[in-house]
């Protein structure tokens, strides 16, 4: 299978070009790209200073480079379309080499960029886009390992680089890399030490860069509130549900950061946005009292661990719950922002301003494409499509089922590794996330969609094997003995009698010697002793 695919490079090239062309249409329709408040913050601090590592220093640098060299941001989003086309093509080709149906896999991958969760997401100015591209490439590399049933040095180097990239594009990337490496350690015992070293490097390098290297270049570490904001959210949820657990000293501490009413209002478990992103919540005071707030959080964790665990499970619902909860604050899935310019997100004087902030404005290169893509995207944002298009939990579960069936059908345990990065992202998001954002679980959607042909192919293969096994068992089953007094089924061979009861007369018409009936013997003739006799 793998050799067959390598002999047809035109299939991969054609697939890549089709995916790239469709994503290019999204790029032209929403030039320079969709964006949010975070997108504006990525660039503003690099232009005004100081540089901070709240988000991704690497992605901030890409935006800065594009803006300073080209005067716009379209180069970044176009590069994202090319990288995404390459990652999706690589995953599709790797799955086909592993044993997925070739035609159906090709059809799925060329249709995927038409879907807004792929097309519109790819042209959004978010660090989550290159992060997802790396995760999809990791799944493709694991599929290639499964096709070869071996982990060579190039594969280890590729895994190391991609895992490092996860940590550089998202702060929790090292958690995802760690979970994925642990899963691979179980599946690939032959190179466990090398995989362990790869995972350790991938987890340690981004942390070392953030805490040791970047400060040497004047890049300020993230604020304490940015690092610990999910713990503050746990405190708010606990206060709203169990105010009796809080002492007067605790109330005084919390009031120094925000009015106690803000802590109560921000105590919704699905999101921390109503707490930390309101004007009456002081980030400066939260940074000053970070140690005391963390001590309060630890005390709550020890005294009432279920409160904290339930808050994390609720906030991580985007990772495990297939449907949104529209009845409570923050329970609905956040997909994509659709505002026309930066001021509608942050307003004047809300962030460090810089000349040229106008680049955060929608300027389609083709109004015709925009008139097609915009209603298509708007229709996909309707609530009834949320569970299938924008929630990654169902796709994660489908991924596990697909690789499980394929490992059984192909007799290849390495196939399970394709879903390792999906499991890593699901568990990391479940443990520590801030809101119900679709982008946090984009990887399971992308990988899961491309695993559908493998799932269907495995069902067909296993069904065919089951049918063949049943046919063989029925064919080999011995015939049941016939009941007493009844003839056995099937044709019965007629046998000649061994003893004749009376000799036939021999007359002239037979051509034998003449004789009379009285000359015939009166005793039975044993035919076995007289071969010349006639029955």
Short mmCIF file of C-alpha atoms in Angstrom, two decimals:
data_model
loop_
_atom_site.label_atom_id
_atom_site.label_comp_id
_atom_site.label_asym_id
_atom_site.label_seq_id
_atom_site.Cartn_x
_atom_site.Cartn_y
_atom_site.Cartn_z
CA UNK A 1 0.00 0.00 0.00
CA UNK A 2 2.72 2.47 0.95
CA UNK A 3 4.75 1.73 -2.21
CA UNK A 4 1.62 2.15 -4.31
CA UNK A 5 1.04 5.63 -2.92
CA UNK A 6 4.67 6.65 -3.34
CA UNK A 7 4.43 5.70 -7.01
CA UNK A 8 1.58 8.18 -7.44
CA UNK A 9 2.94 11.55 -6.25
CA UNK A 10 0.51 13.30 -8.57
CA UNK A 11 -2.35 12.24 -6.27
CA UNK A 12 -0.80 14.02 -3.31
CA UNK A 13 0.10 17.06 -5.41
CA UNK A 14 -3.38 17.30 -6.90
CA UNK A 15 -4.97 16.95 -3.48
CA UNK A 16 -2.75 19.67 -2.05
CA UNK A 17 -3.51 22.07 -4.91
CA UNK A 18 -7.28 21.56 -4.60
CA UNK A 19 -7.25 22.13 -0.84
CA UNK A 20 -4.97 25.15 -1.26
CA UNK A 21 -7.25 26.63 -3.94
CA UNK A 22 -10.35 26.35 -1.74
CA UNK A 23 -8.57 27.81 1.28
CA UNK A 24 -7.26 30.56 -0.99
CA UNK A 25 -10.85 31.47 -1.83
CA UNK A 26 -11.61 31.84 1.90
CA UNK A 27 -8.51 34.03 2.19
CA UNK A 28 -9.62 36.31 -0.63
CA UNK A 29 -13.17 36.48 0.74
CA UNK A 30 -12.12 37.55 4.24
CA UNK A 31 -8.82 39.34 3.60
CA UNK A 32 -6.62 39.89 5.55
CA UNK A 33 -8.39 37.41 7.83
CA UNK A 34 -10.94 37.06 10.61
CA UNK A 35 -9.78 38.26 14.00
CA UNK A 36 -10.78 38.87 17.62
CA UNK A 37 -9.64 40.95 20.56
CA UNK A 38 -6.76 38.52 21.10
CA UNK A 39 -5.65 39.09 17.51
CA UNK A 40 -5.27 42.81 18.16
CA UNK A 41 -3.32 42.17 21.35
CA UNK A 42 -0.88 39.90 19.49
CA UNK A 43 0.47 42.86 17.55
CA UNK A 44 -0.15 45.94 19.70
CA UNK A 45 2.45 45.13 22.36
CA UNK A 46 5.12 44.37 19.76
CA UNK A 47 4.67 47.80 18.19
CA UNK A 48 4.37 49.86 21.38
CA UNK A 49 6.36 47.71 23.81
CA UNK A 50 7.28 45.99 25.89
CA UNK A 51 7.00 42.59 24.29
CA UNK A 52 5.17 40.16 26.56
CA UNK A 53 4.79 36.39 26.36
CA UNK A 54 1.13 36.26 27.41
CA UNK A 55 0.25 34.47 24.18
CA UNK A 56 2.78 33.06 21.70
CA UNK A 57 6.02 34.92 21.13
CA UNK A 58 6.55 33.02 17.87
CA UNK A 59 3.14 33.94 16.47
CA UNK A 60 3.46 37.53 17.69
CA UNK A 61 6.79 37.70 15.86
CA UNK A 62 5.19 36.42 12.64
CA UNK A 63 2.55 39.16 12.80
CA UNK A 64 5.18 41.79 13.59
CA UNK A 65 7.33 40.62 10.67
CA UNK A 66 4.39 40.68 8.26
CA UNK A 67 3.26 44.12 9.39
CA UNK A 68 6.68 45.73 9.36
CA UNK A 69 7.78 44.21 6.04
CA UNK A 70 4.55 44.26 4.03
CA UNK A 71 2.42 46.80 5.87
CA UNK A 72 -0.39 44.24 6.26
CA UNK A 73 -1.23 40.88 7.81
CA UNK A 74 -2.39 38.93 4.76
CA UNK A 75 0.97 37.17 4.40
CA UNK A 76 0.39 35.39 7.71
CA UNK A 77 -3.08 34.11 6.84
CA UNK A 78 -1.98 33.04 3.36
CA UNK A 79 0.92 31.10 4.89
CA UNK A 80 -1.63 29.44 7.18
CA UNK A 81 -3.67 28.27 4.17
CA UNK A 82 -0.58 26.72 2.58
CA UNK A 83 0.54 25.01 5.79
CA UNK A 84 -2.98 23.70 6.48
CA UNK A 85 -3.27 22.33 2.94
CA UNK A 86 0.04 20.54 3.41
CA UNK A 87 -0.90 19.10 6.82
CA UNK A 88 -4.30 17.81 5.65
CA UNK A 89 -2.80 16.28 2.52
CA UNK A 90 -0.04 14.62 4.54
CA UNK A 91 -2.53 13.13 7.00
CA UNK A 92 -4.74 11.85 4.17
CA UNK A 93 -1.82 10.26 2.32
CA UNK A 94 -0.50 8.69 5.52
CA UNK A 95 -3.91 7.20 6.33
CA UNK A 96 -4.11 5.71 2.84
CA UNK A 97 -0.65 4.21 3.27
CA UNK A 98 -1.85 2.74 6.54
CA UNK A 99 -4.85 1.06 4.91
CA UNK A 100 -7.67 3.61 4.70
CA UNK A 101 -9.83 3.51 1.53
CA UNK A 102 -7.96 5.62 -1.02
CA UNK A 103 -10.81 7.11 -3.02
CA UNK A 104 -13.05 7.92 -0.06
CA UNK A 105 -10.18 9.46 1.91
CA UNK A 106 -9.28 11.67 -1.05
CA UNK A 107 -12.90 12.79 -1.44
CA UNK A 108 -13.14 13.70 2.25
CA UNK A 109 -9.91 15.71 2.33
CA UNK A 110 -10.77 17.78 -0.75
CA UNK A 111 -14.25 18.53 0.65
CA UNK A 112 -13.06 19.49 4.13
CA UNK A 113 -11.88 23.05 3.30
CA UNK A 114 -15.38 23.87 2.08
CA UNK A 115 -16.63 23.51 5.66
CA UNK A 116 -16.42 26.79 7.66
CA UNK A 117 -14.73 25.14 10.68
CA UNK A 118 -11.82 24.40 8.35
CA UNK A 119 -11.94 27.20 5.79
CA UNK A 120 -12.89 30.19 7.95
CA UNK A 121 -10.78 29.00 10.88
CA UNK A 122 -7.67 28.65 8.71
CA UNK A 123 -7.83 32.33 7.68
CA UNK A 124 -8.28 33.62 11.24
CA UNK A 125 -5.48 35.52 12.97
CA UNK A 126 -5.19 33.19 15.94
CA UNK A 127 -2.21 31.30 17.32
CA UNK A 128 -4.54 28.32 17.51
CA UNK A 129 -4.36 27.94 13.72
CA UNK A 130 -0.63 27.05 13.48
CA UNK A 131 -1.05 25.04 16.68
CA UNK A 132 -3.78 22.95 15.02
CA UNK A 133 -1.70 22.58 11.85
CA UNK A 134 1.12 21.06 13.92
CA UNK A 135 -1.29 18.72 15.70
CA UNK A 136 -2.74 17.48 12.38
CA UNK A 137 0.80 16.89 11.11
CA UNK A 138 1.56 14.86 14.26
CA UNK A 139 -1.45 12.64 13.54
CA UNK A 140 -0.17 12.20 9.98
CA UNK A 141 3.30 11.26 11.22
CA UNK A 142 1.81 8.70 13.62
CA UNK A 143 -0.20 7.25 10.72
CA UNK A 144 3.00 6.98 8.69
CA UNK A 145 4.65 5.16 11.61
CA UNK A 146 1.68 2.78 11.72
CA UNK A 147 1.99 2.12 7.98
CA UNK A 148 5.65 1.18 8.40
CA UNK A 149 5.16 -0.49 11.81
CA UNK A 150 8.43 1.08 12.90
CA UNK A 151 9.72 4.32 14.40
CA UNK A 152 12.85 5.48 12.63
CA UNK A 153 15.13 8.38 13.41
CA UNK A 154 13.41 10.74 10.92
CA UNK A 155 10.07 10.04 12.61
CA UNK A 156 11.50 10.77 16.05
CA UNK A 157 13.04 14.02 14.83
CA UNK A 158 9.74 15.00 13.22
CA UNK A 159 7.80 14.26 16.41
CA UNK A 160 10.28 16.26 18.48
CA UNK A 161 10.02 19.33 16.23
CA UNK A 162 6.25 19.22 16.05
CA UNK A 163 5.84 18.71 19.80
CA UNK A 164 8.14 21.67 20.45
CA UNK A 165 6.05 23.75 18.05
CA UNK A 166 2.92 22.87 20.03
CA UNK A 167 4.50 24.35 23.13
CA UNK A 168 5.65 27.47 21.27
CA UNK A 169 2.22 28.25 19.82
CA UNK A 170 0.16 27.52 22.96
CA UNK A 171 1.13 27.63 26.61
CA UNK A 172 -0.55 24.28 27.31
CA UNK A 173 1.11 22.65 24.30
CA UNK A 174 3.61 20.84 26.49
CA UNK A 175 0.72 19.11 28.31
CA UNK A 176 -0.68 17.84 25.01
CA UNK A 177 2.75 16.67 23.92
CA UNK A 178 3.23 14.87 27.25
CA UNK A 179 -0.05 12.96 27.02
CA UNK A 180 0.59 12.02 23.39
CA UNK A 181 4.08 10.76 24.20
CA UNK A 182 2.76 8.65 27.09
CA UNK A 183 0.23 7.05 24.74
CA UNK A 184 2.95 6.30 22.20
CA UNK A 185 5.17 4.80 24.93
CA UNK A 186 2.51 2.16 25.56
CA UNK A 187 2.05 1.38 21.86
CA UNK A 188 5.70 1.39 20.74
CA UNK A 189 7.75 -0.48 23.35
CA UNK A 190 10.79 -0.90 21.09
CA UNK A 191 11.82 2.77 21.27
CA UNK A 192 10.44 3.81 24.63
CA UNK A 193 13.63 5.47 25.81
CA UNK A 194 13.95 7.54 22.65
CA UNK A 195 10.29 8.54 22.81
CA UNK A 196 10.67 9.51 26.45
CA UNK A 197 13.65 11.71 25.61
CA UNK A 198 11.68 13.24 22.73
CA UNK A 199 8.76 14.07 25.00
CA UNK A 200 10.99 15.49 27.70
CA UNK A 201 12.73 17.74 25.19
CA UNK A 202 9.44 18.87 23.69
CA UNK A 203 8.03 19.77 27.10
CA UNK A 204 11.17 21.40 28.50
CA UNK A 205 12.30 23.53 25.55
CA UNK A 206 9.27 25.88 25.33
CA UNK A 207 9.30 26.34 29.12
CA UNK A 208 13.00 27.12 29.06
CA UNK A 209 12.55 29.63 26.25
CA UNK A 210 9.72 31.41 28.06
CA UNK A 211 11.44 31.59 31.44
CA UNK A 212 15.12 31.85 30.54
CA UNK A 213 15.77 32.85 26.94
CA UNK A 214 12.99 35.31 26.09
CA UNK A 215 13.63 37.54 29.14
CA UNK A 216 17.21 37.95 27.90
CA UNK A 217 15.78 39.73 24.84
CA UNK A 218 13.54 42.01 26.86
CA UNK A 219 10.39 39.89 26.43
CA UNK A 220 8.42 40.21 29.67
CA UNK A 221 7.00 37.08 31.30
CA UNK A 222 3.20 36.67 31.39
CA UNK A 223 1.39 38.42 34.20
CA UNK A 224 0.50 36.29 37.20
CA UNK A 225 -3.18 36.85 36.60
CA UNK A 226 -2.85 35.53 33.07
CA UNK A 227 -1.11 32.41 34.36
CA UNK A 228 -3.44 31.75 37.31
CA UNK A 229 -6.74 33.05 35.95
CA UNK A 230 -8.39 29.62 35.94
CA UNK A 231 -7.63 29.28 39.67
CA UNK A 232 -9.33 32.62 40.24
CA UNK A 233 -12.30 31.28 38.32
CA UNK A 234 -12.43 28.27 40.67
CA UNK A 235 -12.52 30.64 43.64
CA UNK A 236 -15.45 32.55 42.11
CA UNK A 237 -17.42 29.35 41.47
CA UNK A 238 -16.78 28.13 45.02
CA UNK A 239 -17.84 31.47 46.49
CA UNK A 240 -21.09 31.46 44.53
CA UNK A 241 -21.95 27.89 45.52
CA UNK A 242 -20.54 27.74 49.07
CA UNK A 243 -20.06 31.25 50.55
CA UNK A 244 -19.93 29.67 54.02
CA UNK A 245 -16.45 28.35 53.23
CA UNK A 246 -15.00 31.87 53.08
CA UNK A 247 -13.74 33.72 56.15
CA UNK A 248 -13.90 37.51 56.63
CA UNK A 249 -10.20 37.61 55.76
CA UNK A 250 -10.94 35.80 52.48
CA UNK A 251 -13.69 38.30 51.65
CA UNK A 252 -11.34 41.19 52.38
CA UNK A 253 -8.67 39.69 50.11
CA UNK A 254 -11.12 39.17 47.25
CA UNK A 255 -12.56 42.67 47.67
CA UNK A 256 -9.08 44.14 47.18
CA UNK A 257 -9.11 42.73 43.66
CA UNK A 258 -12.76 43.23 42.66
CA UNK A 259 -16.08 44.01 44.36
CA UNK A 260 -17.46 40.93 46.03
CA UNK A 261 -20.48 41.21 43.73
CA UNK A 262 -18.13 40.73 40.78
CA UNK A 263 -16.81 37.50 42.30
CA UNK A 264 -20.36 36.24 42.70
CA UNK A 265 -21.39 37.29 39.16
CA UNK A 266 -18.21 35.75 37.76
CA UNK A 267 -18.88 32.45 39.47
CA UNK A 268 -20.36 30.76 36.41
CA UNK A 269 -18.52 27.50 35.89
CA UNK A 270 -18.50 27.49 32.06
CA UNK A 271 -16.31 30.57 31.59
CA UNK A 272 -14.11 32.98 33.50
CA UNK A 273 -14.84 35.91 31.18
CA UNK A 274 -17.49 37.55 33.42
CA UNK A 275 -14.86 37.66 36.17
CA UNK A 276 -11.54 38.81 34.77
CA UNK A 277 -12.65 40.72 31.65
CA UNK A 278 -14.72 43.35 33.43
CA UNK A 279 -13.58 46.87 34.26
CA UNK A 280 -14.09 46.45 38.00
CA UNK A 281 -11.64 43.51 38.16
CA UNK A 282 -8.14 44.90 38.77
CA UNK A 283 -5.41 42.85 37.12
CA UNK A 284 -2.80 44.95 38.92
CA UNK A 285 -4.24 44.13 42.31
CA UNK A 286 -4.69 40.49 41.31
CA UNK A 287 -0.98 40.34 40.44
CA UNK A 288 -0.04 41.93 43.78
CA UNK A 289 -2.17 39.44 45.73
CA UNK A 290 -1.47 36.42 43.52
CA UNK A 291 0.27 34.45 46.30
CA UNK A 292 -2.59 34.96 48.75
CA UNK A 293 -5.22 34.08 46.16
CA UNK A 294 -3.36 30.89 45.27
CA UNK A 295 -3.17 29.95 48.94
CA UNK A 296 -6.95 30.43 49.18
CA UNK A 297 -7.37 28.21 46.12
CA UNK A 298 -5.18 25.48 47.66
CA UNK A 299 -7.18 25.58 50.88
CA UNK A 300 -10.42 25.15 48.93
CA UNK A 301 -8.89 22.27 46.98
CA UNK A 302 -7.96 20.45 50.18
CA UNK A 303 -11.17 21.23 52.07
CA UNK A 304 -13.66 20.73 49.23
CA UNK A 305 -11.87 19.04 46.32
CA UNK A 306 -15.13 18.19 44.60
CA UNK A 307 -15.99 21.87 44.22
CA UNK A 308 -12.77 22.56 42.34
CA UNK A 309 -12.93 19.37 40.27
CA UNK A 310 -16.54 20.04 39.28
CA UNK A 311 -15.63 23.59 38.28
CA UNK A 312 -12.84 22.27 36.04
CA UNK A 313 -15.08 19.61 34.48
CA UNK A 314 -17.76 22.22 33.81
CA UNK A 315 -15.31 24.69 32.27
CA UNK A 316 -13.75 21.88 30.24
CA UNK A 317 -17.12 20.82 28.83
CA UNK A 318 -15.96 21.82 25.37
CA UNK A 319 -13.60 18.82 25.57
CA UNK A 320 -16.06 16.13 26.64
CA UNK A 321 -19.62 17.31 26.10
CA UNK A 322 -20.96 16.92 22.52
CA UNK A 323 -23.61 19.65 22.86
CA UNK A 324 -23.62 23.18 24.20
CA UNK A 325 -25.71 24.45 27.10
CA UNK A 326 -27.56 27.55 26.01
CA UNK A 327 -29.46 27.93 29.27
CA UNK A 328 -26.60 29.26 31.40
CA UNK A 329 -24.06 32.04 31.11
CA UNK A 330 -21.05 30.99 29.05
CA UNK A 331 -22.50 27.59 28.18
CA UNK A 332 -22.75 28.24 24.44
CA UNK A 333 -19.89 27.50 22.06
CA UNK A 334 -17.83 30.47 20.93
CA UNK A 335 -16.91 29.95 17.27
CA UNK A 336 -15.61 32.94 15.28
CA UNK A 337 -15.81 36.70 15.64
CA UNK A 338 -17.41 38.65 12.80
CA UNK A 339 -16.80 42.33 13.61
CA UNK A 340 -15.45 44.59 10.85
CA UNK A 341 -12.56 46.36 12.60
CA UNK A 342 -10.37 46.48 15.70
CA UNK A 343 -12.22 49.34 17.40
CA UNK A 344 -15.38 47.23 17.63
CA UNK A 345 -13.42 44.73 19.73
CA UNK A 346 -11.26 46.84 22.00
CA UNK A 347 -12.44 50.41 21.42
CA UNK A 348 -10.16 53.45 21.40
CA UNK A 349 -7.56 53.62 24.16
CA UNK A 350 -8.42 50.12 25.43
CA UNK A 351 -5.08 48.63 24.38
CA UNK A 352 -1.69 50.09 23.54
CA UNK A 353 -2.45 51.85 20.29
CA UNK A 354 -0.09 52.00 17.34
CA UNK A 355 -0.06 53.61 13.92
CA UNK A 356 -1.53 51.27 11.39
CA UNK A 357 -4.02 49.49 13.62
CA UNK A 358 -6.40 49.88 10.68
CA UNK A 359 -4.93 46.63 9.31
CA UNK A 360 -7.42 44.91 11.60
CA UNK A 361 -10.31 45.62 9.27
CA UNK A 362 -12.15 43.41 6.81
CA UNK A 363 -11.06 44.24 3.23
CA UNK A 364 -12.12 41.41 0.87
CA UNK A 365 -9.97 40.96 -2.21
CA UNK A 366 -13.04 39.64 -4.03
CA UNK A 367 -16.50 40.89 -3.15
CA UNK A 368 -17.99 38.10 -5.26
CA UNK A 369 -16.27 35.46 -3.13
CA UNK A 370 -17.26 37.34 0.02
CA UNK A 371 -20.91 37.35 -1.05
CA UNK A 372 -20.73 33.55 -1.38
CA UNK A 373 -18.61 32.78 1.69
CA UNK A 374 -20.28 35.14 4.17
CA UNK A 375 -23.82 33.63 4.05
CA UNK A 376 -22.28 30.14 3.93
CA UNK A 377 -20.41 30.91 7.16
CA UNK A 378 -23.45 32.59 8.73
CA UNK A 379 -25.59 29.54 8.03
CA UNK A 380 -22.99 27.25 9.60
CA UNK A 381 -23.13 29.31 12.81
CA UNK A 382 -26.78 28.40 13.41
CA UNK A 383 -27.29 26.57 16.74
CA UNK A 384 -28.59 23.37 15.14
CA UNK A 385 -25.21 22.78 13.47
CA UNK A 386 -23.16 23.43 16.58
CA UNK A 387 -22.79 19.81 17.75
CA UNK A 388 -21.47 18.51 14.44
CA UNK A 389 -19.46 21.48 13.13
CA UNK A 390 -18.06 23.27 16.16
CA UNK A 391 -17.88 20.84 19.10
CA UNK A 392 -14.81 18.60 19.09
CA UNK A 393 -15.95 16.09 21.72
CA UNK A 394 -18.02 13.91 19.37
CA UNK A 395 -15.18 13.86 16.84
CA UNK A 396 -12.74 12.83 19.55
CA UNK A 397 -14.91 9.86 20.49
CA UNK A 398 -15.28 8.94 16.81
CA UNK A 399 -11.49 9.10 16.45
CA UNK A 400 -10.98 6.59 19.26
CA UNK A 401 -13.59 4.24 17.78
CA UNK A 402 -12.07 4.54 14.31
CA UNK A 403 -8.49 3.76 15.35
CA UNK A 404 -9.68 0.96 17.63
CA UNK A 405 -11.58 -0.76 14.84
CA UNK A 406 -8.75 -0.17 12.38
CA UNK A 407 -6.15 -1.62 14.76
CA UNK A 408 -8.32 -4.74 15.04
CA UNK A 409 -9.08 -4.97 11.32
CA UNK A 410 -5.48 -4.36 10.20
CA UNK A 411 -3.92 -6.35 13.06
CA UNK A 412 -1.74 -3.32 13.76
CA UNK A 413 -1.59 -1.76 17.24
CA UNK A 414 0.44 1.19 15.91
CA UNK A 415 -2.78 2.54 14.38
CA UNK A 416 -3.93 3.59 17.86
CA UNK A 417 -1.17 6.18 17.91
CA UNK A 418 -2.98 8.29 15.28
CA UNK A 419 -5.41 9.41 18.00
CA UNK A 420 -2.66 10.12 20.56
CA UNK A 421 -2.62 13.85 19.85
CA UNK A 422 -6.44 13.92 19.99
CA UNK A 423 -6.34 12.35 23.46
CA UNK A 424 -3.63 14.78 24.51
CA UNK A 425 -5.66 17.80 23.46
CA UNK A 426 -8.87 16.50 24.99
CA UNK A 427 -7.27 15.80 28.38
CA UNK A 428 -5.29 19.06 28.46
CA UNK A 429 -8.38 21.13 27.68
CA UNK A 430 -10.41 19.17 30.20
CA UNK A 431 -7.86 19.94 32.92
CA UNK A 432 -7.26 23.63 32.31
CA UNK A 433 -9.18 25.92 29.99
CA UNK A 434 -10.96 29.25 30.35
CA UNK A 435 -14.10 29.11 28.17
CA UNK A 436 -16.17 27.14 25.65
CA UNK A 437 -14.13 28.11 22.60
CA UNK A 438 -14.33 25.92 19.49
CA UNK A 439 -10.69 26.62 18.62
CA UNK A 440 -9.46 24.76 21.71
CA UNK A 441 -10.81 21.50 20.24
CA UNK A 442 -10.28 22.10 16.52
CA UNK A 443 -7.75 19.26 16.17
CA UNK A 444 -10.23 16.45 17.00
CA UNK A 445 -12.62 17.85 14.38
CA UNK A 446 -9.99 17.87 11.65
CA UNK A 447 -8.46 14.49 12.51
CA UNK A 448 -11.82 12.87 13.24
CA UNK A 449 -13.28 13.89 9.87
CA UNK A 450 -10.36 12.30 8.04
CA UNK A 451 -10.70 9.12 10.09
CA UNK A 452 -14.28 8.54 8.86
CA UNK A 453 -13.14 6.63 5.72
CA UNK A 454 -10.83 4.49 7.88
CA UNK A 455 -13.75 3.76 10.22
CA UNK A 456 -16.03 2.72 7.35
CA UNK A 457 -13.30 0.69 5.67
CA UNK A 458 -12.61 -1.15 8.92
CA UNK A 459 -16.30 -1.97 9.33
CA UNK A 460 -16.41 -3.41 5.82
CA UNK A 461 -13.21 -5.40 6.37
CA UNK A 462 -14.37 -6.83 9.71
CA UNK A 463 -17.82 -7.64 8.31
CA UNK A 464 -16.26 -9.45 5.37
CA UNK A 465 -13.98 -11.40 7.69
CA UNK A 466 -16.91 -12.33 9.92
CA UNK A 467 -18.93 -13.50 6.90
CA UNK A 468 -16.03 -15.55 5.55
CA UNK A 469 -15.45 -17.15 8.94
CA UNK A 470 -19.11 -18.07 9.25
CA UNK A 471 -19.13 -19.59 5.75
CA UNK A 472 -16.08 -21.71 6.54
CA UNK A 473 -17.58 -22.97 9.78
CA UNK A 474 -20.78 -23.96 8.04
CA UNK A 475 -18.83 -25.70 5.27
CA UNK A 476 -16.74 -27.73 7.71
CA UNK A 477 -19.63 -28.77 9.96
CA UNK A 478 -20.14 -32.66 9.81
CA UNK A 479 -23.52 -34.04 8.72
CA UNK A 480 -25.82 -34.94 11.60
CA UNK A 481 -26.48 -38.72 12.03
CA UNK A 482 -29.82 -39.89 10.67
CA UNK A 483 -32.49 -40.83 13.23
CA UNK A 484 -33.14 -44.55 13.82
CA UNK A 485 -35.44 -46.11 11.25
CA UNK A 486 -34.97 -43.29 8.70
CA UNK A 487 -32.61 -43.26 5.74
CA UNK A 488 -29.66 -40.91 5.88
CA UNK A 489 -29.84 -37.78 3.79
CA UNK A 490 -28.00 -37.62 0.50
CA UNK A 491 -27.50 -40.14 -2.32
CA UNK A 492 -27.03 -43.78 -1.33
CA UNK A 493 -24.66 -45.94 -3.38
CA UNK A 494 -26.27 -49.18 -4.65
CA UNK A 495 -24.20 -52.26 -3.82
CA UNK A 496 -24.31 -55.64 -5.52
CA UNK A 497 -25.64 -58.51 -3.36
CA UNK A 498 -22.90 -60.78 -2.08
CA UNK A 499 -25.11 -63.91 -2.09
CA UNK A 500 -27.60 -65.00 -4.75
CA UNK A 501 -30.63 -66.84 -3.44
CA UNK A 502 -31.30 -68.76 -6.70
CA UNK A 503 -29.34 -69.46 -9.87
CA UNK A 504 -30.71 -68.12 -13.08
CA UNK A 505 -31.55 -70.74 -15.76
CA UNK A 506 -29.14 -71.07 -18.62
CA UNK A 507 -30.90 -71.53 -21.91
CA UNK A 508 -30.08 -71.59 -25.58
CA UNK A 509 -30.86 -67.90 -25.94
CA UNK A 510 -27.91 -67.10 -23.73
CA UNK A 511 -25.44 -68.81 -26.04
CA UNK A 512 -24.33 -71.31 -23.30
CA UNK A 513 -24.27 -75.08 -23.33
CA UNK A 514 -27.69 -76.70 -23.50
CA UNK A 515 -29.20 -78.10 -20.37
CA UNK A 516 -32.46 -78.63 -18.58
CA UNK A 517 -33.89 -77.00 -15.47
CA UNK A 518 -33.24 -80.23 -13.56
CA UNK A 519 -29.50 -79.81 -14.20
CA UNK A 520 -29.41 -76.49 -12.22
CA UNK A 521 -27.82 -76.65 -8.79
CA UNK A 522 -30.21 -76.72 -5.89
CA UNK A 523 -27.88 -74.91 -3.35
CA UNK A 524 -27.18 -71.19 -3.34
CA UNK A 525 -24.06 -70.08 -5.18
CA UNK A 526 -21.59 -67.80 -3.43
CA UNK A 527 -20.64 -65.25 -6.08
CA UNK A 528 -17.41 -64.42 -4.34
CA UNK A 529 -16.27 -68.01 -4.69
CA UNK A 530 -17.50 -68.43 -8.28
CA UNK A 531 -16.50 -65.37 -10.28
CA UNK A 532 -17.87 -66.87 -13.43
CA UNK A 533 -21.36 -67.12 -12.04
CA UNK A 534 -24.06 -64.61 -12.91
CA UNK A 535 -26.27 -62.83 -10.54
#
